[in-house]
Every structure is written in C-alpha cells, then in structure tokens.
Amino acid sequence: MRPMPHDDHDHPHALLPPEPALRVKALETILTRKGLIDPAALDELIDTYENRIGPKNGARVVARAWTDPAFKAALLADATPVVADLGYYGRQGEHMVVVENTPVQHNMVVCTLCSCYPWPLLGIPPGWYKSDAYRARAVREPRKVLADFGVSLPEGTSVRVWDSTAEVRYLVLPMRPDGTEGLSEDELAALVTRDSMIGTGLAEVPS
Amino acid sequence: MSRVHDMGGRFGDGPVVPEGEDAPVFEKDWHARALAVTLASGALGKWNIDVSRHARERLSPKDYTRFSYYEKWISGLADLLVETGVLTLEDLKGEGGDAPHPLAHKAMTAEAVPGVLAKGGPADRPSNVAPAFVVGQAVRTARPAANRLVNGGHTRLPAYAQGAVGRVLLMHGAHVLPDSNAHGLGEAPEPLYAVVFPATELWADAESPDDEVVLDLWQSYLESA
C-alpha cells in the first residue's frame, strides 16, 4: 500500500490566526490580494444560499407530489430529471433519490461521515444536521433522535435511516397531513417543513 | 483504520438541539464567508470533492474535535492550498507578497456563480466494471473499513457498517471511487449500490427489530454473502 503524505499533526492552517472569524478573514484577504478569489463572487455565493436556494424548493416538489399522482410516480422512480425539470439541479444535487414515508415506514436522512445534503432542494444544512450528536446518533437510535425533535411514531411504523455515504442525495417525501383535501399546491407547500424533508419532522397540520 | 470523522453509532454526544425552520442560514457572518471562500477556491481546479472532504478528515483528531463546522472547512482549505502549491507557508503567515498569482485567471467571477452552481459536478461515469450484484442480493461489507490503496486514506465505508450483511436495495450506476479519487489515483468508477442493513445487524441494542439503515456502497467494498 502507498503511505499517506501530509499526515502529521503539524498542519499549515496553524499559521493563520486561531480565532475563527479572523482565520477566515485572513485567508480571504490573502486569496483576494493574489487575485485568486473575487469578493463579489463570494457575495453572490452567499446571497444565493441565503435568499434563493432553500427548503421552499423541496416543499414545492413535495406539494406537487401530493397533488399529482403521475408526477409522484415519476419522482419516486427517478427523481433527478423530474426535479431538474422544475429547475432544481446543481451542486450537491446531481443524483437525487426521493424516499416516501408511509404508515408502515418512516425515512430519515443523515451523513455520518460529513454533512452531505441536497442543496438544490433544501439549501445549506441546519447546524444540528452537521452536529456530532446527530451524525453519531441518527443511525443507532433514530427514535430517540426523533424524540429530541418532539416526534414519536405510531406503533407499527419502522424506521429506515439513509446514511449519505456517496454523491447520491436523499429527500424524504413526508405523508400528506389529514384535513388538507381541497388545499391548493401553494397552501400545501406552506405545510412542508425542512425537517419533514430530512425525516426529523412531519408535515404541519393546517390550523 | 478509521479517523475521528467516522462517528456513526458513537455514544456520549448528548441531545440533538433542533433549530427553528426560520433560523438564519448562516449563524455568523464568518460562516457564510468560510463557505463562500471554500467554494470559490474550488474553482481554481486544483482538487476534487473527495480531496477536499479528505482534507477535513485529516485534521488532527484534536483539531477536528475542538473546531466548529466552518473552522474545519477553512482549516482544511488552508492546508489544501499549501499542499497543492497554490499558497506557501509564507503566504499564510502574511509574508508572501501580493503579486498576481499565475492561477488568477481561473478566479470565479460573480457572473459565473449561477452557472457554476447550476452545472454541479456529477459523479456518475461510464465504467467497464460490470455490476457483480443484483437488487435483492445478500452482500457483506469489507472488514476492516479502510482504504485499500493508501494506508490511512479516504474511504466512505463507515466503521459501524464493516463486516455487516445486508441486501442490495438500489443500483445507482457507476460512480467515481472516492478511495482512489481523493489521492490523485484516478476516478476509477465502479458500480455503486444502496445496501440496506437490519439495525440488529449493526447495533448491540437496536431500538426496533424492524428498523433499518441504508448506505451507499461501492462494489469494491462488498462481497457476496
């Protein structure tokens, strides 16, 4: 086997200021001065993920699936081209699989090794998704993790946890809440929470 | 063997603390800057996604544990920039000068951002490695979970799933093999499968005998069981 280079504790990053905000600023400044990054591009990247790409995208997909059986069938069969047709393709969403919650099976998504997440549909993951506690516990005790979110599953529902170990990204299709007959697609989308599409929550019941 | 990032199943981390649905995307301004600097630096073309993941995993266990999420990103990025020759140690110390960099022509512009994000970086490839397994087939994962090309190298088989028997649930086609691609050894695409394991196969005290865990696993991580 080959040995691994650069594998000691003495890493170059230690030369930057230790305080995190200063560390980021220092590296940004060095790269900007050398022309390697453009601050305007950084602003554009941040604006994209703060304001334009987020869980509202996924919610639209779910609401459509709740109201259009042909769309739902296509989505569950091969999600990537279906969501791409709605404009939801790109970085960290190149290979999409949608998994459906039913009365007998609840799905939940984690990335135990890092923080893989379907960016085009859900945006940047929340802090808890990237936390050690979620990464460590979701695979071993998903029901206790669900309890941390105030969710308990009915008797007879099994849990299937998806550990995102490759470049395939998973989106949970939550169950449509009761009492939503006659709601429009937009009204339904408003009930679809980010957590319900990760599988740590359920879709909201209309008030 | 494994590194500190490989924490699936670990005990002792305490509760998961949910955030409201309308919590800010970036809790602090520097979190946003760290993400953006990392994405923009990727456009220089000096590494791929497997290399950048591995750079974070190679942080010393002490650093990995004490660093917050985006500290890992920015520190892994600084290490990569030096290892790939983009920056020098003097640059990181702030003693490197401001002369235009030979790679400056590759810098991502604001106008290019939407196109770069929309294009993504698909990992599926044509491959001449024929699928060895079919949906429904019983398979066993490798043990130990380890890179077989580079000692201590990057792999995507978590330790908690090593030596476990499951069955093939989905076939994803052929994807770039991270164990090779993270080390400059080529993309080496091979079949990728979603494999489902009973929770009782993985844990001493599974919450329910009906629960399952699914992992995406490359063919070379698997043998017929």
Short mmCIF file of C-alpha atoms in Angstrom, two decimals:
data_model
loop_
_atom_site.label_atom_id
_atom_site.label_comp_id
_atom_site.label_asym_id
_atom_site.label_seq_id
_atom_site.Cartn_x
_atom_site.Cartn_y
_atom_site.Cartn_z
CA MET A 1 0.00 0.00 0.00
CA ARG A 2 1.01 3.58 -0.51
CA PRO A 3 1.82 5.68 2.53
CA MET A 4 -0.10 8.88 3.15
CA PRO A 5 1.64 12.23 2.83
CA HIS A 6 0.82 15.30 4.93
CA ASP A 7 -0.46 13.19 7.79
CA ASP A 8 1.04 14.63 10.92
CA HIS A 9 -0.44 16.99 13.42
CA ASP A 10 1.58 19.99 12.27
CA HIS A 11 -0.71 21.43 9.62
CA PRO A 12 -0.28 24.70 7.68
CA HIS A 13 -3.61 26.09 8.95
CA ALA A 14 -1.95 26.66 12.35
CA LEU A 15 -0.10 29.59 10.77
CA LEU A 16 -3.36 31.52 10.39
CA PRO A 17 -4.89 33.42 13.32
CA PRO A 18 -6.61 30.96 15.70
CA GLU A 19 -9.80 32.95 16.24
CA PRO A 20 -12.20 31.58 13.60
CA ALA A 21 -13.60 34.85 12.24
CA LEU A 22 -10.07 36.23 11.94
CA ARG A 23 -8.84 32.99 10.38
CA VAL A 24 -11.47 33.21 7.64
CA LYS A 25 -10.79 36.91 7.11
CA ALA A 26 -7.03 36.32 6.88
CA LEU A 27 -7.39 33.61 4.25
CA GLU A 28 -9.95 35.62 2.28
CA THR A 29 -7.58 38.61 2.30
CA ILE A 30 -4.57 36.59 1.14
CA LEU A 31 -6.53 34.97 -1.70
CA THR A 32 -8.14 38.24 -2.74
CA ARG A 33 -4.84 40.12 -2.89
CA LYS A 34 -3.41 37.47 -5.18
CA GLY A 35 -6.45 37.63 -7.45
CA LEU A 36 -7.46 34.03 -6.66
CA ILE A 37 -10.91 34.89 -5.40
CA ASP A 38 -13.24 37.77 -6.20
CA PRO A 39 -15.12 39.22 -3.19
CA ALA A 40 -18.07 39.95 -5.48
CA ALA A 41 -18.29 36.24 -6.27
CA LEU A 42 -18.30 35.47 -2.54
CA ASP A 43 -21.19 37.89 -2.05
CA GLU A 44 -23.06 36.22 -4.90
CA LEU A 45 -22.50 32.74 -3.46
CA ILE A 46 -23.73 33.86 -0.04
CA ASP A 47 -26.77 35.65 -1.45
CA THR A 48 -27.67 32.54 -3.45
CA TYR A 49 -27.78 30.28 -0.41
CA GLU A 50 -29.19 32.87 1.99
CA ASN A 51 -32.02 34.04 -0.23
CA ARG A 52 -32.61 31.95 -3.32
CA ILE A 53 -31.86 28.25 -2.80
CA GLY A 54 -33.54 26.73 0.26
CA PRO A 55 -36.23 24.37 1.55
CA LYS A 56 -39.01 26.20 -0.32
CA ASN A 57 -37.72 24.39 -3.41
CA GLY A 58 -38.16 20.98 -1.81
CA ALA A 59 -41.56 21.99 -0.45
CA ARG A 60 -42.78 22.74 -3.98
CA VAL A 61 -41.68 19.28 -5.10
CA VAL A 62 -43.49 17.63 -2.18
CA ALA A 63 -46.71 19.62 -2.69
CA ARG A 64 -46.73 18.68 -6.37
CA ALA A 65 -46.20 15.02 -5.47
CA TRP A 66 -49.16 15.19 -3.07
CA THR A 67 -51.47 16.52 -5.77
CA ASP A 68 -50.24 14.90 -8.98
CA PRO A 69 -50.02 11.06 -8.95
CA ALA A 70 -48.15 10.87 -12.26
CA PHE A 71 -45.57 13.38 -11.01
CA LYS A 72 -45.19 11.44 -7.78
CA ALA A 73 -44.70 8.14 -9.61
CA ALA A 74 -42.03 9.68 -11.84
CA LEU A 75 -40.36 11.34 -8.83
CA LEU A 76 -40.10 8.09 -6.90
CA ALA A 77 -38.90 6.20 -9.98
CA ASP A 78 -36.10 8.62 -10.96
CA ALA A 79 -36.07 11.93 -9.14
CA THR A 80 -33.09 13.66 -10.77
CA PRO A 81 -34.66 14.54 -14.15
CA VAL A 82 -38.04 15.28 -12.54
CA VAL A 83 -36.70 17.89 -10.12
CA ALA A 84 -34.31 19.21 -12.77
CA ASP A 85 -37.38 19.97 -14.92
CA LEU A 86 -38.53 22.28 -12.11
CA GLY A 87 -35.12 23.99 -12.11
CA TYR A 88 -33.75 22.16 -9.10
CA TYR A 89 -30.48 20.70 -10.27
CA GLY A 90 -26.90 21.59 -9.47
CA ARG A 91 -24.17 21.42 -6.92
CA GLN A 92 -24.83 18.76 -4.25
CA GLY A 93 -27.98 17.62 -6.03
CA GLU A 94 -26.60 15.85 -9.08
CA HIS A 95 -28.03 12.44 -8.16
CA MET A 96 -31.37 12.65 -6.35
CA VAL A 97 -33.42 9.88 -4.80
CA VAL A 98 -36.77 10.62 -3.15
CA VAL A 99 -38.00 8.18 -0.47
CA GLU A 100 -41.63 8.07 0.58
CA ASN A 101 -42.92 7.96 4.13
CA THR A 102 -45.89 5.66 4.67
CA PRO A 103 -47.87 4.49 7.70
CA VAL A 104 -45.52 1.49 7.93
CA GLN A 105 -42.17 3.12 7.11
CA HIS A 106 -40.59 6.40 8.21
CA ASN A 107 -37.45 7.57 6.40
CA MET A 108 -34.73 9.78 7.86
CA VAL A 109 -31.53 11.11 6.27
CA VAL A 110 -28.10 11.66 7.81
CA CYS A 111 -24.48 11.94 6.71
CA THR A 112 -22.42 10.28 9.44
CA LEU A 113 -19.07 10.96 7.72
CA CYS A 114 -19.52 14.65 6.90
CA SER A 115 -22.57 16.77 6.02
CA CYS A 116 -23.93 15.62 2.61
CA TYR A 117 -27.31 17.24 1.94
CA PRO A 118 -29.45 18.01 -1.15
CA TRP A 119 -28.52 21.67 -1.65
CA PRO A 120 -30.69 22.50 -4.70
CA LEU A 121 -33.80 21.33 -2.85
CA LEU A 122 -33.04 22.22 0.78
CA GLY A 123 -30.18 24.73 0.66
CA ILE A 124 -27.40 24.70 3.26
CA PRO A 125 -28.00 22.22 6.11
CA PRO A 126 -29.01 23.50 9.55
CA GLY A 127 -26.48 23.37 12.37
CA TRP A 128 -27.97 20.32 14.05
CA TYR A 129 -27.68 18.26 10.83
CA LYS A 130 -23.92 18.89 10.90
CA SER A 131 -23.57 18.31 14.65
CA ASP A 132 -21.65 15.41 16.16
CA ALA A 133 -24.76 14.38 18.12
CA TYR A 134 -26.92 13.96 15.01
CA ARG A 135 -24.18 12.31 12.95
CA ALA A 136 -23.33 9.88 15.75
CA ARG A 137 -26.83 9.02 16.95
CA ALA A 138 -29.17 9.08 13.95
CA VAL A 139 -28.07 5.67 12.66
CA ARG A 140 -28.03 3.90 16.04
CA GLU A 141 -31.01 5.40 17.85
CA PRO A 142 -33.19 7.25 15.33
CA ARG A 143 -36.26 7.04 17.54
CA LYS A 144 -34.51 8.79 20.42
CA VAL A 145 -33.27 11.43 17.96
CA LEU A 146 -36.83 11.88 16.70
CA ALA A 147 -37.88 12.37 20.32
CA ASP A 148 -35.37 15.26 20.52
CA PHE A 149 -37.47 16.83 17.74
CA GLY A 150 -40.72 16.07 19.57
CA VAL A 151 -41.67 13.36 17.09
CA SER A 152 -42.93 9.94 18.11
CA LEU A 153 -44.02 7.39 15.54
CA PRO A 154 -47.14 5.26 15.83
CA GLU A 155 -46.87 1.59 16.71
CA GLY A 156 -46.19 -0.43 13.60
CA THR A 157 -44.03 2.18 11.84
CA SER A 158 -40.48 1.04 11.15
CA VAL A 159 -37.61 3.48 10.65
CA ARG A 160 -35.25 3.40 7.70
CA VAL A 161 -32.22 5.70 8.09
CA TRP A 162 -30.32 6.69 4.93
CA ASP A 163 -26.62 7.42 5.56
CA SER A 164 -25.47 9.58 2.62
CA THR A 165 -22.08 7.99 2.02
CA ALA A 166 -21.81 8.74 -1.73
CA GLU A 167 -22.81 11.60 -4.08
CA VAL A 168 -26.43 10.44 -4.08
CA ARG A 169 -28.65 12.86 -2.15
CA TYR A 170 -31.87 11.80 -0.46
CA LEU A 171 -35.07 13.76 0.06
CA VAL A 172 -37.91 12.43 2.22
CA LEU A 173 -41.43 12.72 0.82
CA PRO A 174 -43.45 13.22 4.01
CA MET A 175 -47.00 11.94 4.37
CA ARG A 176 -49.71 14.40 3.41
CA PRO A 177 -51.48 15.54 6.58
CA ASP A 178 -55.13 14.74 7.13
CA GLY A 179 -57.59 17.56 6.61
CA THR A 180 -55.78 19.02 3.60
CA GLU A 181 -58.26 17.97 0.92
CA GLY A 182 -59.02 20.89 -1.32
CA LEU A 183 -55.91 22.91 -0.46
CA SER A 184 -54.01 24.40 -3.37
CA GLU A 185 -50.46 23.37 -4.19
CA ASP A 186 -49.17 26.64 -2.68
CA GLU A 187 -51.16 26.10 0.50
CA LEU A 188 -49.84 22.57 0.76
CA ALA A 189 -46.25 23.70 0.18
CA ALA A 190 -46.55 26.00 3.19
CA LEU A 191 -47.12 22.91 5.37
CA VAL A 192 -43.91 21.21 4.23
CA THR A 193 -41.11 21.92 6.69
CA ARG A 194 -37.41 21.48 6.07
CA ASP A 195 -37.25 18.90 8.86
CA SER A 196 -40.09 16.89 7.31
CA MET A 197 -37.97 16.50 4.16
CA ILE A 198 -34.95 15.30 6.20
CA GLY A 199 -37.20 12.98 8.17
CA THR A 200 -36.74 14.53 11.61
CA GLY A 201 -40.17 16.13 11.42
CA LEU A 202 -43.62 15.64 9.95
CA ALA A 203 -45.52 17.95 7.66
CA GLU A 204 -47.58 20.51 9.55
CA VAL A 205 -51.29 20.06 10.10
CA PRO A 206 -53.31 23.06 8.89
CA SER A 207 -54.55 25.19 11.75
CA MET B 1 -8.25 2.29 10.14
CA SER B 2 -10.77 4.93 10.93
CA ARG B 3 -10.45 8.61 11.73
CA VAL B 4 -12.27 10.86 14.09
CA HIS B 5 -14.86 11.96 11.50
CA ASP B 6 -16.17 8.39 11.33
CA MET B 7 -18.57 8.83 14.25
CA GLY B 8 -21.73 6.96 13.20
CA GLY B 9 -23.06 4.99 16.18
CA ARG B 10 -20.76 6.65 18.72
CA PHE B 11 -22.06 7.02 22.28
CA GLY B 12 -21.93 10.05 24.54
CA ASP B 13 -22.75 13.03 22.33
CA GLY B 14 -25.88 14.12 24.13
CA PRO B 15 -29.11 15.51 22.70
CA VAL B 16 -29.60 16.88 19.20
CA VAL B 17 -30.64 20.52 19.53
CA PRO B 18 -33.18 21.41 16.82
CA GLU B 19 -33.32 24.88 15.28
CA GLY B 20 -36.40 26.73 14.13
CA GLU B 21 -37.30 26.47 10.48
CA ASP B 22 -36.66 30.19 10.09
CA ALA B 23 -33.26 30.27 11.85
CA PRO B 24 -30.63 32.15 9.81
CA VAL B 25 -28.90 30.05 7.13
CA PHE B 26 -25.57 31.28 8.48
CA GLU B 27 -25.45 31.79 12.22
CA LYS B 28 -22.45 34.12 11.93
CA ASP B 29 -21.16 36.23 9.06
CA TRP B 30 -17.86 34.38 9.03
CA HIS B 31 -19.70 31.08 8.50
CA ALA B 32 -21.01 32.45 5.21
CA ARG B 33 -17.57 33.77 4.25
CA ALA B 34 -15.95 30.40 5.07
CA LEU B 35 -18.40 28.57 2.83
CA ALA B 36 -18.01 31.07 0.00
CA VAL B 37 -14.19 31.19 0.17
CA THR B 38 -14.13 27.39 0.07
CA LEU B 39 -16.48 27.15 -2.93
CA ALA B 40 -14.66 29.92 -4.80
CA SER B 41 -11.26 28.31 -4.14
CA GLY B 42 -12.56 25.05 -5.57
CA ALA B 43 -12.99 26.84 -8.89
CA LEU B 44 -9.20 27.08 -9.16
CA GLY B 45 -9.37 23.44 -10.25
CA LYS B 46 -6.58 22.12 -8.02
CA TRP B 47 -8.64 19.45 -6.28
CA ASN B 48 -11.89 17.48 -6.44
CA ILE B 49 -14.64 16.95 -3.86
CA ASP B 50 -13.06 13.78 -2.48
CA VAL B 51 -9.74 15.57 -1.91
CA SER B 52 -11.49 18.42 -0.11
CA ARG B 53 -13.50 16.06 2.11
CA HIS B 54 -10.35 14.18 2.94
CA ALA B 55 -8.56 17.42 3.85
CA ARG B 56 -11.13 17.99 6.61
CA GLU B 57 -10.92 14.39 7.78
CA ARG B 58 -7.12 14.67 8.02
CA LEU B 59 -7.30 17.43 10.57
CA SER B 60 -5.72 16.01 13.72
CA PRO B 61 -8.30 14.36 15.99
CA LYS B 62 -7.69 17.14 18.49
CA ASP B 63 -8.41 19.87 15.91
CA TYR B 64 -11.35 18.01 14.35
CA THR B 65 -13.00 17.71 17.74
CA ARG B 66 -12.43 21.24 19.00
CA PHE B 67 -13.13 23.05 15.70
CA SER B 68 -16.67 24.10 14.86
CA TYR B 69 -18.05 23.10 11.46
CA TYR B 70 -16.81 26.02 9.39
CA GLU B 71 -13.48 26.12 11.24
CA LYS B 72 -12.93 22.64 9.84
CA TRP B 73 -13.75 23.94 6.37
CA ILE B 74 -11.42 26.93 6.49
CA SER B 75 -8.57 25.00 8.12
CA GLY B 76 -8.86 22.11 5.67
CA LEU B 77 -8.88 24.67 2.87
CA ALA B 78 -5.72 26.39 4.13
CA ASP B 79 -3.96 23.03 4.30
CA LEU B 80 -5.06 22.13 0.76
CA LEU B 81 -3.97 25.46 -0.68
CA VAL B 82 -0.45 24.85 0.63
CA GLU B 83 -0.32 21.16 -0.26
CA THR B 84 -1.37 21.86 -3.84
CA GLY B 85 1.18 24.66 -4.18
CA VAL B 86 -1.36 27.45 -4.61
CA LEU B 87 -0.10 29.21 -1.47
CA THR B 88 3.13 28.97 0.51
CA LEU B 89 3.63 28.82 4.24
CA GLU B 90 4.92 32.39 3.97
CA ASP B 91 1.63 33.40 2.34
CA LEU B 92 -0.32 32.00 5.28
CA LYS B 93 1.92 33.93 7.65
CA GLY B 94 1.04 37.08 5.72
CA GLU B 95 4.61 37.40 4.42
CA GLY B 96 4.06 36.22 0.87
CA GLY B 97 3.54 39.43 -1.08
CA ASP B 98 0.63 40.47 -3.28
CA ALA B 99 1.95 39.76 -6.78
CA PRO B 100 -0.79 38.48 -9.11
CA HIS B 101 -0.97 34.69 -8.94
CA PRO B 102 -0.46 32.51 -12.05
CA LEU B 103 -3.89 30.95 -11.34
CA ALA B 104 -5.64 34.34 -11.04
CA HIS B 105 -7.21 33.89 -14.49
CA LYS B 106 -9.21 30.99 -13.04
CA ALA B 107 -10.80 33.03 -10.24
CA MET B 108 -14.59 32.66 -10.20
CA THR B 109 -16.39 35.88 -11.12
CA ALA B 110 -19.74 36.92 -9.68
CA GLU B 111 -21.28 36.48 -13.13
CA ALA B 112 -20.05 32.88 -13.29
CA VAL B 113 -21.56 31.84 -9.93
CA PRO B 114 -25.09 30.86 -11.07
CA GLY B 115 -23.71 28.79 -13.94
CA VAL B 116 -21.14 27.01 -11.80
CA LEU B 117 -23.74 26.10 -9.15
CA ALA B 118 -26.30 25.03 -11.75
CA LYS B 119 -23.80 22.82 -13.55
CA GLY B 120 -22.80 20.90 -10.43
CA GLY B 121 -20.34 18.05 -10.55
CA PRO B 122 -21.99 14.75 -11.36
CA ALA B 123 -20.12 11.68 -10.08
CA ASP B 124 -21.54 9.06 -12.45
CA ARG B 125 -19.23 7.84 -15.18
CA PRO B 126 -19.11 5.21 -17.90
CA SER B 127 -17.31 2.20 -16.45
CA ASN B 128 -16.05 -1.10 -17.74
CA VAL B 129 -16.50 -2.67 -14.30
CA ALA B 130 -19.58 -4.88 -14.71
CA PRO B 131 -22.08 -4.96 -11.83
CA ALA B 132 -21.39 -8.04 -9.69
CA PHE B 133 -24.61 -7.85 -7.66
CA VAL B 134 -28.31 -7.51 -8.37
CA VAL B 135 -31.13 -5.92 -6.40
CA GLY B 136 -32.16 -8.21 -3.55
CA GLN B 137 -28.82 -9.99 -3.35
CA ALA B 138 -27.18 -10.51 0.07
CA VAL B 139 -23.80 -8.80 0.38
CA ARG B 140 -21.20 -8.42 3.13
CA THR B 141 -19.12 -5.27 3.61
CA ALA B 142 -15.35 -5.32 3.91
CA ARG B 143 -13.71 -5.57 7.32
CA PRO B 144 -11.84 -3.54 8.42
CA ALA B 145 -13.44 -0.48 6.85
CA ALA B 146 -10.33 1.03 5.30
CA ASN B 147 -8.85 2.42 2.13
CA ARG B 148 -7.09 -0.47 0.35
CA LEU B 149 -4.92 1.75 -1.87
CA VAL B 150 -3.45 4.28 0.57
CA ASN B 151 -2.74 3.43 4.19
CA GLY B 152 -4.96 5.66 6.30
CA GLY B 153 -6.54 7.06 3.14
CA HIS B 154 -10.04 8.30 2.43
CA THR B 155 -12.90 5.80 2.32
CA ARG B 156 -16.70 6.05 2.54
CA LEU B 157 -17.38 2.78 4.33
CA PRO B 158 -18.12 3.80 7.93
CA ALA B 159 -16.64 1.62 10.66
CA TYR B 160 -20.08 0.91 12.12
CA ALA B 161 -21.02 -0.96 8.93
CA GLN B 162 -17.84 -3.02 8.48
CA GLY B 163 -18.25 -6.77 8.10
CA ALA B 164 -22.04 -6.46 8.06
CA VAL B 165 -24.50 -8.40 5.91
CA GLY B 166 -27.25 -6.54 4.08
CA ARG B 167 -29.05 -6.72 0.77
CA VAL B 168 -28.86 -4.61 -2.34
CA LEU B 169 -31.78 -2.18 -2.43
CA LEU B 170 -30.92 0.12 -5.37
CA MET B 171 -28.34 0.26 -8.12
CA HIS B 172 -27.04 3.78 -8.78
CA GLY B 173 -24.90 3.02 -11.84
CA ALA B 174 -21.12 3.53 -11.82
CA HIS B 175 -19.71 6.37 -9.72
CA VAL B 176 -16.24 7.79 -9.11
CA LEU B 177 -14.47 5.82 -6.35
CA PRO B 178 -13.52 8.22 -3.53
CA ASP B 179 -10.79 5.89 -2.21
CA SER B 180 -8.90 6.47 -5.46
CA ASN B 181 -10.04 9.95 -6.45
CA ALA B 182 -9.11 11.51 -3.09
CA HIS B 183 -5.48 10.56 -3.64
CA GLY B 184 -4.83 11.55 -7.25
CA LEU B 185 -5.03 7.91 -8.35
CA GLY B 186 -7.77 8.43 -10.93
CA GLU B 187 -11.56 8.34 -10.81
CA ALA B 188 -11.72 4.52 -11.09
CA PRO B 189 -15.53 4.46 -11.48
CA GLU B 190 -17.31 1.30 -10.40
CA PRO B 191 -20.89 0.23 -9.59
CA LEU B 192 -22.48 1.92 -6.58
CA TYR B 193 -25.34 0.35 -4.63
CA ALA B 194 -27.70 1.36 -1.86
CA VAL B 195 -27.44 -1.53 0.60
CA VAL B 196 -29.99 -1.99 3.40
CA PHE B 197 -28.95 -3.48 6.75
CA PRO B 198 -31.23 -4.56 9.59
CA ALA B 199 -30.50 -2.38 12.63
CA THR B 200 -29.96 -5.61 14.54
CA GLU B 201 -27.02 -6.42 12.25
CA LEU B 202 -25.27 -3.16 13.19
CA TRP B 203 -26.12 -2.48 16.84
CA ALA B 204 -25.94 -4.46 20.06
CA ASP B 205 -29.23 -3.00 21.24
CA ALA B 206 -31.25 -1.87 18.23
CA GLU B 207 -34.30 0.26 19.04
CA SER B 208 -36.60 -1.98 17.00
CA PRO B 209 -36.03 -5.26 15.13
CA ASP B 210 -37.87 -3.76 12.17
CA ASP B 211 -35.62 -0.71 11.76
CA GLU B 212 -33.02 -0.49 9.01
CA VAL B 213 -30.05 1.58 7.89
CA VAL B 214 -29.20 2.14 4.23
CA LEU B 215 -25.72 3.09 3.00
CA ASP B 216 -24.42 3.85 -0.50
CA LEU B 217 -21.52 1.48 -1.05
CA TRP B 218 -19.15 0.87 -3.93
CA GLN B 219 -18.75 -2.60 -5.39
CA SER B 220 -15.19 -2.99 -4.09
CA TYR B 221 -16.49 -2.53 -0.53
CA LEU B 222 -18.74 -5.58 -0.96
CA GLU B 223 -18.63 -9.34 -1.43
CA SER B 224 -21.42 -11.81 -1.99
CA ALA B 225 -22.81 -13.19 1.28
#
